[in-house]
XYZ file of C-alpha atoms in Angstrom:
768
model
C -8.730 -141.783 -50.248
C -11.513 -143.749 -51.827
C -12.227 -143.256 -55.498
C -15.659 -143.520 -57.083
C -15.105 -147.154 -58.023
C -13.477 -148.285 -54.788
C -15.010 -149.903 -51.740
C -15.643 -147.006 -49.341
C -15.927 -149.267 -46.303
C -12.348 -150.410 -46.981
C -10.999 -146.988 -47.909
C -12.358 -145.199 -44.861
C -11.099 -147.628 -42.254
C -8.057 -146.207 -40.460
C -4.765 -148.102 -40.579
C -4.528 -151.265 -38.525
C -3.243 -150.558 -35.002
C 0.056 -152.318 -35.607
C 0.689 -150.059 -38.619
C -0.264 -146.766 -36.944
C 1.783 -144.302 -34.948
C 0.257 -144.222 -31.470
C -0.503 -141.150 -29.381
C 0.023 -141.009 -25.643
C 1.373 -144.250 -24.237
C 4.696 -144.698 -22.519
C 6.045 -141.221 -23.397
C 3.367 -139.921 -21.024
C 4.716 -142.081 -18.211
C 8.226 -140.916 -19.033
C 7.076 -137.292 -18.923
C 5.429 -137.775 -15.549
C 8.531 -139.520 -14.223
C 10.869 -136.751 -15.391
C 8.634 -134.100 -13.838
C 8.390 -136.038 -10.572
C 12.163 -136.447 -10.312
C 12.869 -132.786 -11.104
C 13.834 -130.348 -8.304
C 10.255 -129.026 -8.282
C 8.764 -132.552 -8.120
C 7.439 -132.342 -4.539
C 5.866 -128.941 -5.191
C 4.441 -130.265 -8.450
C 2.618 -133.084 -6.683
C 1.395 -130.727 -3.989
C -0.068 -128.572 -6.744
C -1.565 -131.505 -8.653
C -3.568 -132.480 -5.573
C -4.547 -128.897 -4.730
C -8.266 -128.178 -4.938
C -8.035 -125.948 -7.997
C -8.872 -126.375 -11.665
C -6.279 -127.472 -14.193
C -4.370 -124.610 -15.846
C -4.432 -126.182 -19.291
C -7.410 -126.841 -21.589
C -11.085 -126.070 -21.051
C -12.053 -129.748 -20.915
C -10.922 -129.447 -17.377
C -10.590 -131.289 -14.131
C -9.889 -130.417 -10.502
C -11.677 -127.955 -8.272
C -13.486 -129.133 -5.158
C -13.137 -132.804 -6.116
C -9.356 -132.457 -5.976
C -6.733 -132.119 -8.647
C -7.117 -135.557 -10.247
C -10.925 -135.828 -10.369
C -13.486 -134.447 -12.789
C -16.986 -133.169 -12.029
C -18.321 -136.740 -11.824
C -15.652 -137.688 -9.293
C -13.771 -139.955 -11.728
C -10.093 -140.405 -10.750
C -6.884 -140.196 -12.817
C -8.063 -137.279 -14.927
C -4.841 -135.263 -15.164
C -2.738 -135.176 -18.322
C 0.890 -134.445 -19.155
C -0.142 -131.105 -20.677
C -1.318 -130.083 -17.212
C 1.992 -131.208 -15.703
C 3.903 -129.106 -18.255
C 1.810 -126.031 -17.454
C 2.290 -126.441 -13.703
C 6.002 -127.128 -14.074
C 6.444 -123.875 -15.971
C 4.692 -121.974 -13.164
C 6.965 -123.549 -10.541
C 10.135 -122.134 -12.078
C 12.243 -119.776 -9.963
C 12.054 -116.040 -10.503
C 13.596 -114.513 -13.615
C 17.180 -113.644 -12.609
C 17.588 -109.910 -12.054
C 20.368 -109.689 -14.628
C 18.014 -110.766 -17.414
C 16.169 -107.449 -17.486
C 19.075 -105.376 -16.170
C 21.601 -106.818 -18.612
C 19.639 -107.543 -21.792
C 18.236 -104.886 -24.085
C 14.752 -105.125 -25.553
C 16.371 -105.869 -28.915
C 18.233 -108.808 -27.370
C 15.099 -110.096 -25.660
C 13.293 -109.955 -29.009
C 15.662 -112.633 -30.306
C 14.218 -115.187 -27.871
C 11.786 -117.855 -29.044
C 8.538 -118.638 -27.251
C 10.210 -121.504 -25.414
C 13.189 -119.304 -24.494
C 10.879 -116.666 -23.022
C 8.927 -119.186 -20.991
C 12.117 -120.707 -19.583
C 13.356 -117.374 -18.260
C 11.265 -118.082 -15.164
C 8.518 -116.367 -13.191
C 7.965 -112.647 -13.031
C 8.295 -111.543 -9.401
C 8.490 -107.724 -9.462
C 6.763 -104.961 -11.464
C 8.762 -103.590 -14.398
C 8.468 -100.661 -16.790
C 10.060 -99.797 -20.100
C 9.817 -96.059 -20.756
C 10.222 -94.301 -24.086
C 13.870 -93.815 -24.931
C 15.032 -96.711 -22.765
C 16.182 -100.036 -24.158
C 15.591 -101.946 -20.896
C 12.804 -102.929 -18.541
C 13.464 -101.401 -15.086
C 11.874 -102.005 -11.647
C 8.978 -99.802 -10.530
C 6.930 -99.597 -7.312
C 3.298 -100.664 -7.098
C 2.028 -97.225 -6.074
C 3.540 -95.674 -9.199
C 2.153 -98.550 -11.277
C -1.378 -97.834 -10.044
C -1.005 -94.087 -10.549
C 0.328 -94.487 -14.113
C -2.315 -97.052 -15.033
C -5.197 -94.977 -13.655
C -3.962 -91.882 -15.506
C -3.599 -93.862 -18.735
C -7.246 -94.976 -18.510
C -8.655 -91.701 -17.157
C -7.138 -89.286 -19.672
C -8.235 -90.543 -23.133
C -11.845 -90.692 -24.345
C -13.430 -94.115 -23.577
C -13.330 -95.198 -27.223
C -9.510 -94.925 -27.173
C -8.886 -97.424 -24.345
C -9.130 -101.213 -24.606
C -8.354 -104.553 -23.012
C -7.262 -107.961 -24.237
C -7.543 -111.132 -22.174
C -6.879 -114.853 -22.181
C -8.548 -117.772 -20.426
C -5.719 -118.124 -17.901
C -7.402 -115.955 -15.270
C -10.537 -116.274 -13.129
C -14.215 -115.447 -13.570
C -13.876 -112.822 -10.852
C -11.036 -110.982 -12.619
C -12.879 -111.229 -15.942
C -16.060 -109.784 -14.437
C -14.127 -106.894 -12.866
C -12.332 -106.152 -16.131
C -15.501 -105.797 -18.164
C -17.333 -103.935 -15.395
C -14.680 -101.228 -14.962
C -14.388 -100.718 -18.733
C -18.140 -100.626 -19.357
C -18.524 -98.153 -16.478
C -16.052 -95.937 -18.372
C -18.318 -96.125 -21.437
C -15.935 -98.475 -23.265
C -16.848 -101.719 -25.049
C -13.368 -102.526 -26.403
C -13.097 -105.895 -24.677
C -11.023 -107.984 -27.068
C -10.410 -111.582 -26.015
C -8.409 -114.578 -27.180
C -11.704 -116.306 -28.060
C -12.037 -113.823 -30.925
C -9.136 -115.699 -32.532
C -10.460 -119.221 -31.911
C -14.076 -120.145 -31.065
C -15.968 -116.934 -31.848
C -17.528 -118.696 -34.889
C -18.793 -121.418 -32.536
C -20.381 -118.891 -30.194
C -22.018 -116.962 -33.018
C -23.058 -119.987 -35.081
C -24.536 -121.938 -32.177
C -26.287 -118.860 -30.806
C -28.005 -118.386 -34.148
C -29.195 -121.979 -34.281
C -29.935 -122.778 -30.624
C -29.873 -119.413 -28.832
C -26.894 -120.524 -26.751
C -23.274 -120.364 -27.861
C -21.755 -123.109 -25.722
C -21.826 -126.901 -25.552
C -25.252 -128.430 -25.075
C -23.567 -131.633 -23.844
C -22.166 -132.189 -20.361
C -19.770 -134.948 -19.326
C -22.527 -137.243 -18.076
C -24.452 -136.878 -21.329
C -21.349 -137.614 -23.395
C -21.010 -140.892 -21.552
C -24.432 -141.936 -22.922
C -23.364 -141.436 -26.550
C -22.645 -144.325 -28.895
C -21.259 -142.046 -31.622
C -18.913 -139.062 -31.789
C -18.107 -137.017 -34.880
C -14.802 -135.270 -34.126
C -13.942 -132.534 -36.622
C -10.861 -130.345 -36.950
C -9.426 -131.351 -33.587
C -6.092 -132.763 -32.491
C -7.508 -133.765 -29.123
C -4.586 -136.082 -28.155
C -2.329 -133.014 -28.015
C -4.675 -130.213 -27.035
C -7.419 -131.895 -24.982
C -5.968 -135.229 -23.790
C -8.682 -135.720 -21.162
C -11.238 -136.128 -23.949
C -9.355 -139.205 -25.132
C -10.494 -141.139 -22.049
C -14.109 -140.590 -23.098
C -13.408 -141.697 -26.673
C -11.670 -144.841 -25.396
C -14.674 -145.635 -23.206
C -17.039 -145.058 -26.121
C -15.104 -147.458 -28.357
C -14.948 -150.041 -25.552
C -18.750 -150.013 -25.297
C -19.044 -150.615 -29.043
C -19.496 -147.033 -30.207
C -18.360 -145.267 -33.382
C -15.871 -142.406 -33.651
C -15.852 -140.575 -37.002
C -12.819 -138.307 -37.387
C -12.733 -135.565 -40.027
C -9.338 -133.910 -40.407
C -7.039 -133.173 -43.373
C -4.132 -134.467 -41.244
C -4.019 -138.134 -40.290
C -3.085 -137.582 -36.641
C -1.521 -140.657 -35.022
C -3.167 -140.014 -31.663
C -6.601 -140.112 -33.303
C -5.883 -143.563 -34.707
C -4.927 -145.036 -31.355
C -4.055 -143.581 -27.996
C -2.481 -145.043 -24.882
C -4.061 -143.602 -21.727
C -2.674 -144.241 -18.224
C -6.284 -144.212 -17.002
C -6.600 -147.645 -18.657
C -3.319 -149.351 -17.691
C -4.156 -152.877 -18.872
C -6.220 -152.453 -22.024
C -4.688 -149.217 -23.280
C -1.113 -148.925 -22.017
C -0.036 -152.562 -22.069
C -2.069 -153.166 -25.225
C -0.070 -150.629 -27.219
C -2.844 -148.057 -27.330
C -6.624 -148.051 -27.691
C -8.254 -147.699 -31.114
C -9.925 -144.303 -31.509
C -11.134 -143.597 -35.079
C -13.678 -145.986 -36.566
C -13.640 -143.930 -39.780
C -11.198 -141.224 -40.855
C -11.999 -138.659 -43.566
C -9.363 -136.277 -44.952
C -11.167 -133.452 -46.778
C -9.727 -130.355 -48.412
C -8.962 -127.755 -45.711
C -11.849 -125.334 -45.323
C -14.411 -127.578 -47.030
C -16.267 -128.712 -43.906
C -19.518 -127.045 -44.968
C -19.445 -129.221 -48.099
C -18.665 -132.337 -46.030
C -21.687 -131.780 -43.803
C -23.939 -130.811 -46.694
C -22.920 -134.126 -48.274
C -23.777 -136.008 -45.073
C -27.130 -134.222 -44.956
C -27.832 -135.166 -48.586
C -26.925 -138.795 -47.931
C -29.135 -138.886 -44.822
C -32.018 -137.411 -46.803
C -31.630 -139.918 -49.649
C -31.497 -142.905 -47.291
C -34.593 -141.735 -45.374
C -32.695 -141.005 -42.166
C -33.970 -137.479 -41.461
C -35.633 -136.962 -38.049
C -38.751 -135.429 -39.579
C -40.802 -135.326 -36.387
C -38.129 -133.337 -34.537
C -37.458 -131.190 -37.583
C -41.068 -130.147 -38.131
C -42.052 -129.750 -34.491
C -38.919 -128.154 -33.058
C -37.107 -126.250 -35.817
C -37.707 -123.451 -38.276
C -36.056 -122.670 -41.586
C -35.858 -126.379 -42.364
C -37.790 -126.046 -45.613
C -35.130 -123.777 -47.132
C -32.368 -126.063 -45.901
C -34.000 -129.168 -47.373
C -34.415 -127.285 -50.648
C -30.696 -126.462 -50.668
C -29.782 -130.090 -49.954
C -32.001 -131.345 -52.777
C -30.841 -128.744 -55.300
C -27.092 -129.007 -54.652
C -25.642 -131.648 -56.988
C -23.303 -134.304 -55.650
C -20.689 -133.134 -58.141
C -20.533 -129.679 -56.504
C -20.215 -131.192 -53.036
C -17.495 -133.694 -53.899
C -15.549 -131.180 -55.982
C -15.531 -128.773 -53.043
C -14.515 -131.193 -50.277
C -12.413 -133.675 -52.264
C -14.273 -136.680 -50.829
C -16.251 -139.081 -52.995
C -19.998 -139.570 -52.856
C -19.400 -143.144 -51.699
C -17.264 -141.978 -48.782
C -19.908 -139.525 -47.647
C -22.739 -142.040 -48.076
C -20.851 -144.675 -46.099
C -20.153 -142.169 -43.319
C -23.804 -141.113 -43.223
C -24.841 -144.760 -42.918
C -22.543 -145.206 -39.911
C -23.940 -142.005 -38.435
C -27.539 -143.106 -38.952
C -26.825 -146.459 -37.294
C -25.880 -144.730 -34.020
C -28.469 -144.218 -31.306
C -27.056 -140.936 -29.932
C -24.273 -138.840 -31.487
C -22.210 -135.946 -30.172
C -20.766 -133.582 -32.784
C -17.496 -132.122 -31.456
C -15.042 -129.755 -33.106
C -12.114 -127.457 -32.466
C -10.298 -124.785 -34.431
C -10.007 -126.860 -37.590
C -13.641 -125.800 -38.077
C -13.492 -122.209 -36.865
C -10.180 -121.009 -38.354
C -11.603 -120.393 -41.810
C -13.060 -117.500 -43.761
C -16.419 -119.317 -43.472
C -15.919 -120.567 -39.899
C -19.357 -119.506 -38.672
C -20.993 -121.217 -41.651
C -19.018 -124.394 -40.857
C -20.441 -124.378 -37.343
C -23.979 -123.827 -38.604
C -23.563 -126.732 -41.039
C -22.611 -129.024 -38.138
C -25.567 -127.781 -36.072
C -27.902 -128.329 -39.048
C -26.664 -131.918 -39.342
C -27.214 -132.562 -35.638
C -30.837 -131.403 -35.901
C -31.552 -133.174 -39.199
C -30.239 -136.460 -37.782
C -32.168 -136.051 -34.528
C -29.029 -135.761 -32.405
C -29.913 -132.827 -30.172
C -31.567 -132.248 -26.822
C -31.495 -135.795 -25.486
C -29.016 -137.910 -23.496
C -25.834 -138.645 -25.407
C -26.611 -136.297 -28.293
C -25.797 -132.723 -29.173
C -23.167 -130.215 -30.260
C -19.909 -129.733 -28.329
C -17.308 -127.124 -29.329
C -14.021 -128.080 -27.655
C -12.658 -124.890 -26.129
C -8.954 -124.189 -25.762
C -7.669 -122.390 -22.682
C -9.042 -123.432 -19.296
C -11.347 -120.463 -18.587
C -11.819 -118.972 -22.026
C -15.539 -119.801 -21.902
C -15.850 -118.235 -18.459
C -14.548 -114.935 -19.804
C -17.356 -114.871 -22.339
C -19.900 -115.710 -19.653
C -18.586 -112.826 -17.519
C -19.230 -110.364 -20.356
C -15.710 -110.051 -21.758
C -17.001 -109.847 -25.307
C -17.951 -107.305 -27.932
C -21.252 -109.172 -28.349
C -22.808 -108.578 -24.919
C -26.149 -110.348 -24.740
C -29.240 -108.341 -23.897
C -30.145 -109.994 -20.540
C -26.689 -109.237 -19.133
C -26.709 -105.729 -20.608
C -29.954 -104.950 -18.812
C -28.673 -106.413 -15.543
C -25.450 -104.384 -15.711
C -27.390 -101.214 -16.479
C -29.501 -101.814 -13.378
C -26.358 -102.412 -11.308
C -24.630 -99.254 -12.572
C -27.783 -97.157 -12.631
C -27.309 -95.906 -16.187
C -27.385 -97.134 -19.794
C -24.262 -98.782 -21.172
C -22.567 -97.353 -24.224
C -23.948 -98.665 -27.497
C -20.723 -97.859 -29.400
C -19.526 -101.145 -30.970
C -16.352 -102.456 -29.363
C -13.145 -103.741 -30.919
C -12.684 -107.491 -31.129
C -9.083 -108.694 -31.309
C -8.512 -108.142 -35.010
C -10.374 -104.813 -34.964
C -8.206 -103.782 -31.993
C -5.002 -104.407 -33.958
C -6.352 -102.518 -36.960
C -7.484 -99.597 -34.789
C -4.117 -99.468 -33.041
C -2.356 -99.440 -36.405
C -4.459 -96.384 -37.328
C -3.370 -94.665 -34.123
C -6.870 -94.909 -32.607
C -5.904 -96.641 -29.314
C -4.076 -94.859 -26.477
C -4.221 -97.363 -23.614
C -4.346 -101.167 -23.538
C -4.514 -103.555 -20.579
C -3.674 -107.193 -21.299
C -4.974 -109.645 -18.691
C -2.756 -112.611 -19.550
C -2.286 -113.921 -23.067
C 0.121 -112.995 -25.849
C -1.625 -110.511 -28.110
C 1.400 -110.205 -30.380
C 2.035 -113.950 -30.670
C -1.609 -114.887 -31.176
C -2.182 -112.585 -34.153
C -1.585 -113.240 -37.844
C 0.647 -110.840 -39.776
C 3.278 -110.436 -37.046
C 4.749 -107.317 -38.635
C 1.388 -105.587 -38.500
C 0.816 -106.654 -34.887
C 4.218 -105.303 -33.814
C 3.636 -102.048 -35.680
C 0.134 -101.613 -34.232
C 1.165 -102.226 -30.622
C 4.029 -99.783 -31.069
C 1.524 -96.999 -31.792
C -0.316 -97.404 -28.478
C 0.752 -94.899 -25.823
C 0.546 -97.196 -22.756
C 0.339 -100.989 -22.544
C -0.101 -102.802 -19.221
C 0.667 -106.534 -19.205
C -0.508 -108.684 -16.251
C 1.325 -112.004 -16.451
C 2.958 -114.808 -14.506
C 5.839 -115.394 -16.965
C 7.459 -113.513 -19.849
C 6.339 -114.192 -23.404
C 7.308 -112.903 -26.837
C 4.569 -110.282 -26.756
C 6.177 -108.565 -23.776
C 9.261 -107.884 -25.901
C 7.795 -107.353 -29.380
C 4.632 -105.563 -28.216
C 6.324 -102.424 -26.916
C 4.195 -99.302 -26.456
C 5.199 -95.868 -27.701
C 5.538 -94.205 -24.277
C 5.428 -96.795 -21.486
C 5.093 -100.557 -21.224
C 4.349 -102.065 -17.807
C 5.029 -105.749 -17.105
C 3.307 -106.723 -13.855
C 3.632 -110.031 -11.928
C 0.477 -111.772 -10.733
C -0.365 -114.934 -8.829
C -1.365 -117.950 -10.881
C -4.527 -119.916 -10.160
C -3.151 -122.245 -7.497
C -1.235 -119.425 -5.734
C -3.981 -116.800 -5.486
C -4.601 -115.957 -1.797
C -8.397 -116.048 -2.161
C -10.982 -118.305 -3.763
C -11.706 -117.965 -7.469
C -13.910 -119.744 -9.982
C -13.521 -120.887 -13.590
C -15.900 -122.396 -16.152
C -15.125 -125.460 -18.251
C -15.999 -125.808 -21.903
C -18.906 -128.008 -20.837
C -20.490 -125.333 -18.626
C -19.219 -126.615 -15.267
C -18.173 -123.946 -12.760
C -15.249 -124.992 -10.535
C -14.222 -123.410 -7.255
C -10.498 -122.976 -6.603
C -9.183 -122.902 -3.053
C -6.560 -120.323 -1.964
C -2.902 -121.207 -2.275
C 0.583 -119.812 -1.785
C 3.550 -119.041 -3.989
C 7.098 -120.354 -3.855
C 8.416 -116.956 -4.960
C 9.937 -114.890 -2.154
C 9.910 -111.333 -3.425
C 6.490 -110.573 -1.934
C 5.662 -108.348 -4.903
C 3.085 -110.457 -6.733
C -0.458 -109.131 -6.852
C -3.883 -110.722 -7.147
C -5.548 -109.739 -10.417
C -8.791 -109.110 -8.531
C -7.012 -106.763 -6.113
C -5.233 -104.906 -8.925
C -8.382 -104.427 -11.017
C -10.498 -103.424 -8.022
C -7.952 -100.771 -7.028
C -7.829 -99.486 -10.605
C -11.639 -99.378 -10.711
C -11.720 -97.432 -7.424
C -9.227 -94.878 -8.740
C -11.260 -94.467 -11.920
C -14.781 -94.527 -10.497
C -14.564 -93.594 -6.805
C -17.332 -95.015 -4.608
C -20.365 -94.819 -6.892
C -22.620 -96.302 -8.062
C -21.094 -99.330 -6.304
C -18.326 -99.655 -3.735
C -15.506 -100.288 -6.194
C -12.804 -100.844 -3.587
C -15.024 -103.454 -1.904
C -14.609 -105.444 -5.115
C -11.231 -106.496 -3.742
C -13.333 -109.031 -1.821
C -14.028 -111.853 -4.307
C -17.083 -112.945 -2.283
C -18.691 -109.611 -3.120
C -17.690 -110.004 -6.771
C -19.405 -113.393 -6.813
C -22.550 -111.807 -5.366
C -22.607 -109.363 -8.289
C -21.949 -112.182 -10.764
C -24.940 -114.093 -9.374
C -27.119 -110.992 -9.822
C -26.073 -110.071 -13.342
C -24.725 -113.096 -15.283
C -27.444 -115.328 -16.816
C -27.286 -118.918 -15.535
C -24.968 -118.031 -12.633
C -27.516 -117.709 -9.820
C -25.852 -120.594 -7.938
C -22.707 -118.481 -7.605
C -24.301 -116.580 -4.722
C -23.995 -119.509 -2.332
C -20.824 -121.186 -3.543
C -18.609 -119.791 -0.766
C -20.852 -121.321 1.871
C -21.790 -124.564 0.159
C -18.512 -125.196 -1.711
C -20.885 -126.755 -4.242
C -19.785 -126.465 -7.860
C -22.527 -126.208 -10.441
C -23.607 -126.390 -14.058
C -24.477 -123.065 -15.689
C -28.254 -123.020 -16.036
C -30.011 -122.991 -19.402
C -27.238 -124.367 -21.615
C -27.453 -128.167 -21.520
C -30.619 -128.957 -23.459
C -32.283 -132.106 -22.170
C -35.447 -131.672 -24.232
C -36.050 -130.021 -27.609
C -36.843 -126.552 -26.357
C -34.013 -124.192 -27.155
C -32.996 -120.719 -25.983
C -34.324 -118.972 -29.109
C -37.346 -116.642 -28.953
C -39.572 -119.366 -30.446
C -37.965 -122.224 -28.539
C -37.161 -123.870 -31.888
C -33.806 -124.487 -33.530
C -33.243 -121.959 -36.324
C -31.784 -123.789 -39.335
C -30.280 -121.895 -42.243
C -28.810 -122.494 -45.682
C -25.007 -122.905 -45.652
C -23.373 -121.889 -48.978
C -20.448 -123.872 -50.325
C -17.145 -121.960 -50.050
C -14.845 -120.962 -52.894
C -11.572 -122.729 -52.064
C -9.516 -121.821 -55.102
C -5.848 -121.097 -54.451
C -3.997 -118.227 -56.138
C -1.436 -119.065 -58.835
C 2.290 -118.964 -58.183
C 2.388 -115.534 -59.868
C 0.436 -114.183 -56.887
C 3.635 -114.678 -54.840
C 6.047 -113.496 -57.507
C 6.017 -116.716 -59.522
C 8.535 -119.478 -60.142
C 11.431 -118.993 -62.506
C 11.829 -121.361 -65.444
C 12.966 -124.713 -64.109
C 12.540 -123.638 -60.481
C 11.013 -126.298 -58.236
C 8.025 -125.420 -56.081
C 4.257 -125.454 -55.681
C 1.326 -123.552 -54.144
C -0.354 -125.189 -51.142
C -3.027 -124.474 -48.570
C -1.174 -124.105 -45.271
C -2.688 -125.228 -41.966
C -1.094 -123.519 -38.962
C -1.279 -125.662 -35.842
C 0.132 -126.314 -32.410
C 2.607 -129.098 -31.784
C 2.109 -131.888 -29.257
C 4.515 -130.078 -26.909
C 2.715 -126.738 -26.909
C -0.129 -124.916 -25.145
C -1.527 -121.940 -27.030
C 1.493 -119.737 -27.870
C 3.717 -121.356 -25.204
C 6.124 -123.993 -26.525
C 7.381 -126.678 -24.122
C 9.109 -128.990 -26.616
C 10.758 -128.080 -29.907
C 9.860 -131.266 -31.784
C 6.673 -133.196 -32.533
C 7.489 -136.884 -32.726
C 3.905 -137.875 -33.523
C 3.983 -135.964 -36.801
C 7.645 -136.703 -37.443
C 8.523 -132.986 -37.243
C 11.782 -132.821 -35.254
C 11.921 -129.039 -34.770
C 9.845 -125.903 -35.236
C 11.238 -124.854 -38.644
C 9.514 -127.639 -40.560
C 6.575 -128.023 -42.923
C 4.530 -131.212 -43.301
C 3.681 -132.038 -46.938
C 2.108 -134.997 -48.711
C 4.832 -137.165 -50.370
C 2.941 -137.116 -53.683
C 3.018 -133.310 -53.700
C 6.756 -133.429 -53.135
C 7.243 -135.848 -56.017
C 5.074 -133.818 -58.381
C 6.911 -130.566 -57.610
C 10.428 -131.958 -57.800
C 11.059 -131.113 -54.150
C 12.628 -133.734 -51.889
C 12.053 -134.865 -48.344
C 14.164 -132.936 -45.791
C 15.208 -130.380 -48.375
C 15.252 -126.774 -47.147
C 12.738 -124.473 -48.817
C 11.475 -120.927 -48.726
C 7.822 -120.650 -47.712
C 6.340 -117.486 -49.228
C 3.053 -116.147 -47.872
C 1.068 -113.011 -48.610
C 2.642 -111.122 -45.689
C 6.190 -112.450 -45.663
C 8.514 -115.388 -46.204
C 10.420 -117.894 -44.071
C 13.640 -119.502 -45.288
C 15.405 -122.653 -44.169
C 12.197 -124.614 -43.602
C 12.679 -128.388 -43.712
C 10.264 -130.473 -45.811
C 8.755 -133.357 -43.841
C 6.727 -135.971 -45.772
C 3.627 -136.963 -43.837
C 0.039 -138.181 -43.770
C -1.642 -134.972 -44.839
C -4.075 -134.501 -47.681
C -2.610 -133.580 -51.066
C -2.670 -129.846 -51.682
C -2.331 -129.078 -47.982
C 0.630 -128.443 -45.687
C 1.125 -127.877 -41.961
C 3.436 -125.539 -40.037
C 3.630 -124.561 -36.397
C 1.982 -121.493 -34.923
C 3.067 -118.877 -33.868
C 6.207 -119.189 -36.009
C 4.125 -119.202 -39.211
C 2.079 -116.119 -38.232
C 4.415 -113.836 -40.154
C 3.416 -115.477 -43.445
C -0.265 -114.657 -43.443
C -2.472 -111.692 -44.077
C -5.552 -111.831 -41.839
C -8.271 -113.117 -44.163
C -11.210 -113.191 -41.760
C -14.606 -114.742 -41.332
C -16.839 -111.694 -41.894
C -19.385 -113.002 -39.392
C -17.000 -113.459 -36.446
C -13.772 -111.632 -37.294
C -11.764 -114.829 -36.732
C -8.738 -115.217 -39.049
C -8.381 -118.151 -41.434
C -5.356 -119.709 -39.694
C -6.169 -123.130 -41.164
C -6.203 -122.112 -44.825
C -3.259 -119.875 -45.672
C -2.140 -119.757 -49.339
C 1.634 -120.201 -49.606
C 4.234 -120.883 -52.281
C 7.000 -123.386 -51.544
C 10.173 -122.921 -53.563
C 13.495 -124.701 -53.368
C 16.032 -122.733 -51.354
C 18.823 -124.001 -53.561
C 19.362 -126.709 -56.123
C 21.582 -128.813 -53.901
C 21.108 -132.040 -52.068
C 18.470 -132.409 -49.357
C 19.507 -131.308 -45.892
C 20.022 -133.928 -43.224
C 17.249 -133.897 -40.663
C 18.405 -133.291 -37.093
C 17.604 -136.106 -34.654
C 14.275 -135.974 -32.788
């Protein structure tokens, strides 16, 4: 890090390529080769070329252009993460003896990777109260039990949880059948990730999604990438960053962890320059602030832009409101307060602002390193403020771009799977159903867990996802789910939640088709507002007992609601569902003709090409963003350190590894971070030296909710005062400190105490 008397232009430059650990590269080729030569290789390639959207991240590819092409028709746009996801879906069925021979207690001993490797679910199962096993059950009994579980309790005592794995059609059905019951308890995985982005951007621009599409991004000459490990979680984005650097652009990375793949990345899409060249340079500048201090970082950039005369005053005055108060905050906040909060020097921030001001068109992109904080919504608003102040909105190559996680997580929000249903869709649904919707506030994901712990939830339907594994405070999540009377899990494969999230009376585990197997067309929405159409497919499983999620939900809706005010059983026809989507979902009018035209489309009204926004006034609504209090509790908060005991208090970042997608783990180690297995913690070497702890020593990590022993210390390129562990293993450490504006937990700033497990010699690290 640069000090006040150092040369910031030298200090901010990332390591020279020959000195940096590269992301991507030949390990990607090796991964593809291993997958191709596996027994499922032929089926894998058949699936890769199928006209359906990628199962992995929301950056997305596939659909009507074919498996390897994006919405612009560019080839070679599949990544190894996609291959891993498909490979897992092509596993054989879970052997019958797994559920017949293993008790629930035994299944609870399995890790996330162990669960995923059991295979595919191919028959409906139930675990009844008093039994210690899952047992087979017929579909007719499943439907009867599920309908009774939703029909009997009052609407406020039923709920759903969903992930972005499924389709727009299933998502629309889910919210429609629950809202017709008078229930708004539509918790979603987005509550735990990008809810601050949706809320923050909606406040500023009136729209909670990216205002940048792929074509616009390709006109940028600057990208500010914040709180994202894109090489692992959104590898397709790396192609765009490589192109930007090749055309002379600037990439500013802001992340407390110096990720190797953000220094340079080898992409097979560029075989000569990138692969044979040892990787393409990515970061032009790399800032490592204190975790959770992003509001201070962007306030510092705003102050530097103001002082160098680089504010876009014409845009600000003509097309925004609230700017006067924001400018007053910038002027009145001293540099000392900003630098003390974020841990970066004034010179670093001024140099970064100069590079930003020199760009013609900048895209501001971020992931959960921004949103997973107690002030996540404020972080997002600070980024949006900076985009407006610098003039980087509503024109080609400029704007704000939250990088969504799971492939259709944004589509679920568009379909109304949210506790914050927007007024235009509310009115349209009321017209469709012929009556007002309930105004009782619904449970988001954290509120759902808290309500269940109080005994206020009787029935829960989980459409994909791992509600147990995705939540902080694992003990609380297990306890809460155990107080629900009936839980229905729709899934393609087992996960830890199916074993730890056991209901009090009956738990149903139901097998469904995945995206490329579903016997009818479906749609999904990318994180950049592009709606893809997936063609029907077939499954390799032979049991014949898998069900389409659309068919299951439509049958449930019919049993609950009969034939009025709409023909609920007709909703088993996805074409009819798409007709209703076109009538009731804002921006989705083109959905009505997609079955005939096969023409994919951009959701209307979200990509701003001129400075008129979706707010009532048409202006961007800027707001003051207070600096956060980032003080850490003393060691005594965790029980303290005994005299002479080695240890220290750190701010823990929980993160995914390079071999992981959401809660699903494909590889135990993370070679890019030098973390050879899951029971590791990444710490700055200077913190180790100051505390008396040693590299590869085993320690106890004590959090506010629990402790983990036997954790190996890994020295790495992370900011002093911070540490990194893998999620979901670290979930048991943390109490759910939440952003009060969005309900999203602070997964990226968890106070922990590290203490030596014993006074002996450091443990030997197992091989990668």
